């Protein structure tokens, strides 16, 4: 999958996580679980994202 798409998805997850603090400020575990999801999204972007140069290689 394109790194651009994965980066956009990871950025959207990060923004929603930050905005979620206003809605879920009293929920126990939200920071830990949400932070783990955001971290996994960015790790997946780095590991599974293909750059534009990768598609041109044989």
mmCIF file of C-alpha atoms in Angstrom:
data_model
loop_
_atom_site.group_PDB
_atom_site.id
_atom_site.type_symbol
_atom_site.label_atom_id
_atom_site.label_comp_id
_atom_site.label_asym_id
_atom_site.label_seq_id
_atom_site.Cartn_x
_atom_site.Cartn_y
_atom_site.Cartn_z
ATOM 1 C CA UNK A 1 0.000 0.000 0.000
ATOM 2 C CA UNK A 2 1.187 3.501 -0.697
ATOM 3 C CA UNK A 3 2.995 5.220 2.142
ATOM 4 C CA UNK A 4 0.997 8.384 1.468
ATOM 5 C CA UNK A 5 -2.295 6.636 2.138
ATOM 6 C CA UNK A 6 -1.015 4.957 5.279
ATOM 7 C CA UNK A 7 0.436 8.244 6.535
ATOM 8 C CA UNK A 8 -2.904 9.963 5.948
ATOM 9 C CA UNK A 9 -4.740 7.243 7.878
ATOM 10 C CA UNK A 10 -2.207 7.405 10.716
ATOM 11 C CA UNK A 11 -2.543 11.201 10.838
ATOM 12 C CA UNK A 12 -6.337 10.951 10.941
ATOM 13 C CA UNK A 13 -6.132 8.416 13.785
ATOM 14 C CA UNK A 14 -3.761 10.721 15.655
ATOM 15 C CA UNK A 15 -6.089 13.706 15.264
ATOM 16 C CA UNK A 16 -9.126 11.715 16.361
ATOM 17 C CA UNK A 17 -7.188 10.388 19.347
ATOM 18 C CA UNK A 18 -6.294 13.909 20.406
ATOM 19 C CA UNK A 19 -9.847 15.164 19.921
ATOM 20 C CA UNK A 20 -11.161 12.159 21.822
ATOM 21 C CA UNK A 21 -9.646 13.472 25.034
ATOM 22 C CA UNK A 22 -12.472 15.998 25.213
ATOM 23 C CA UNK A 23 -15.078 13.262 24.938
ATOM 24 C CA UNK A 24 -13.453 10.476 26.941
ATOM 25 C CA UNK A 25 -11.554 12.367 29.635
ATOM 26 C CA UNK A 26 -13.139 10.294 32.427
ATOM 27 C CA UNK A 27 -12.621 6.897 30.780
ATOM 28 C CA UNK A 28 -9.888 4.854 32.426
ATOM 29 C CA UNK A 29 -7.400 3.371 30.007
ATOM 30 C CA UNK A 30 -8.199 5.706 27.106
ATOM 31 C CA UNK A 31 -4.733 7.286 27.013
ATOM 32 C CA UNK A 32 -2.932 3.938 27.091
ATOM 33 C CA UNK A 33 -5.123 2.124 24.572
ATOM 34 C CA UNK A 34 -5.416 5.111 22.252
ATOM 35 C CA UNK A 35 -1.692 5.776 22.413
ATOM 36 C CA UNK A 36 -0.974 2.172 21.495
ATOM 37 C CA UNK A 37 -3.310 2.380 18.499
ATOM 38 C CA UNK A 38 -1.669 5.600 17.301
ATOM 39 C CA UNK A 39 1.785 4.082 17.714
ATOM 40 C CA UNK A 40 0.780 0.964 15.767
ATOM 41 C CA UNK A 41 -0.639 3.104 12.970
ATOM 42 C CA UNK A 42 2.648 4.988 12.578
ATOM 43 C CA UNK A 43 4.724 1.812 12.838
ATOM 44 C CA UNK A 44 2.580 0.215 10.126
ATOM 45 C CA UNK A 45 3.164 3.269 7.944
ATOM 46 C CA UNK A 46 6.917 2.800 8.208
ATOM 47 C CA UNK A 47 6.948 -0.968 7.858
ATOM 48 C CA UNK A 48 4.270 -1.666 5.255
ATOM 49 C CA UNK A 49 4.168 1.548 3.288
ATOM 50 C CA UNK A 50 5.769 1.458 -0.115
ATOM 51 C CA UNK A 51 7.411 4.616 -1.356
ATOM 52 C CA UNK A 52 7.084 5.809 -4.934
ATOM 53 C CA UNK A 53 10.589 4.485 -5.676
ATOM 54 C CA UNK A 54 9.631 0.917 -4.699
ATOM 55 C CA UNK A 55 7.016 0.616 -7.445
ATOM 56 C CA UNK A 56 9.595 1.285 -10.184
ATOM 57 C CA UNK A 57 12.023 -1.426 -9.136
ATOM 58 C CA UNK A 58 11.843 -4.782 -10.932
#
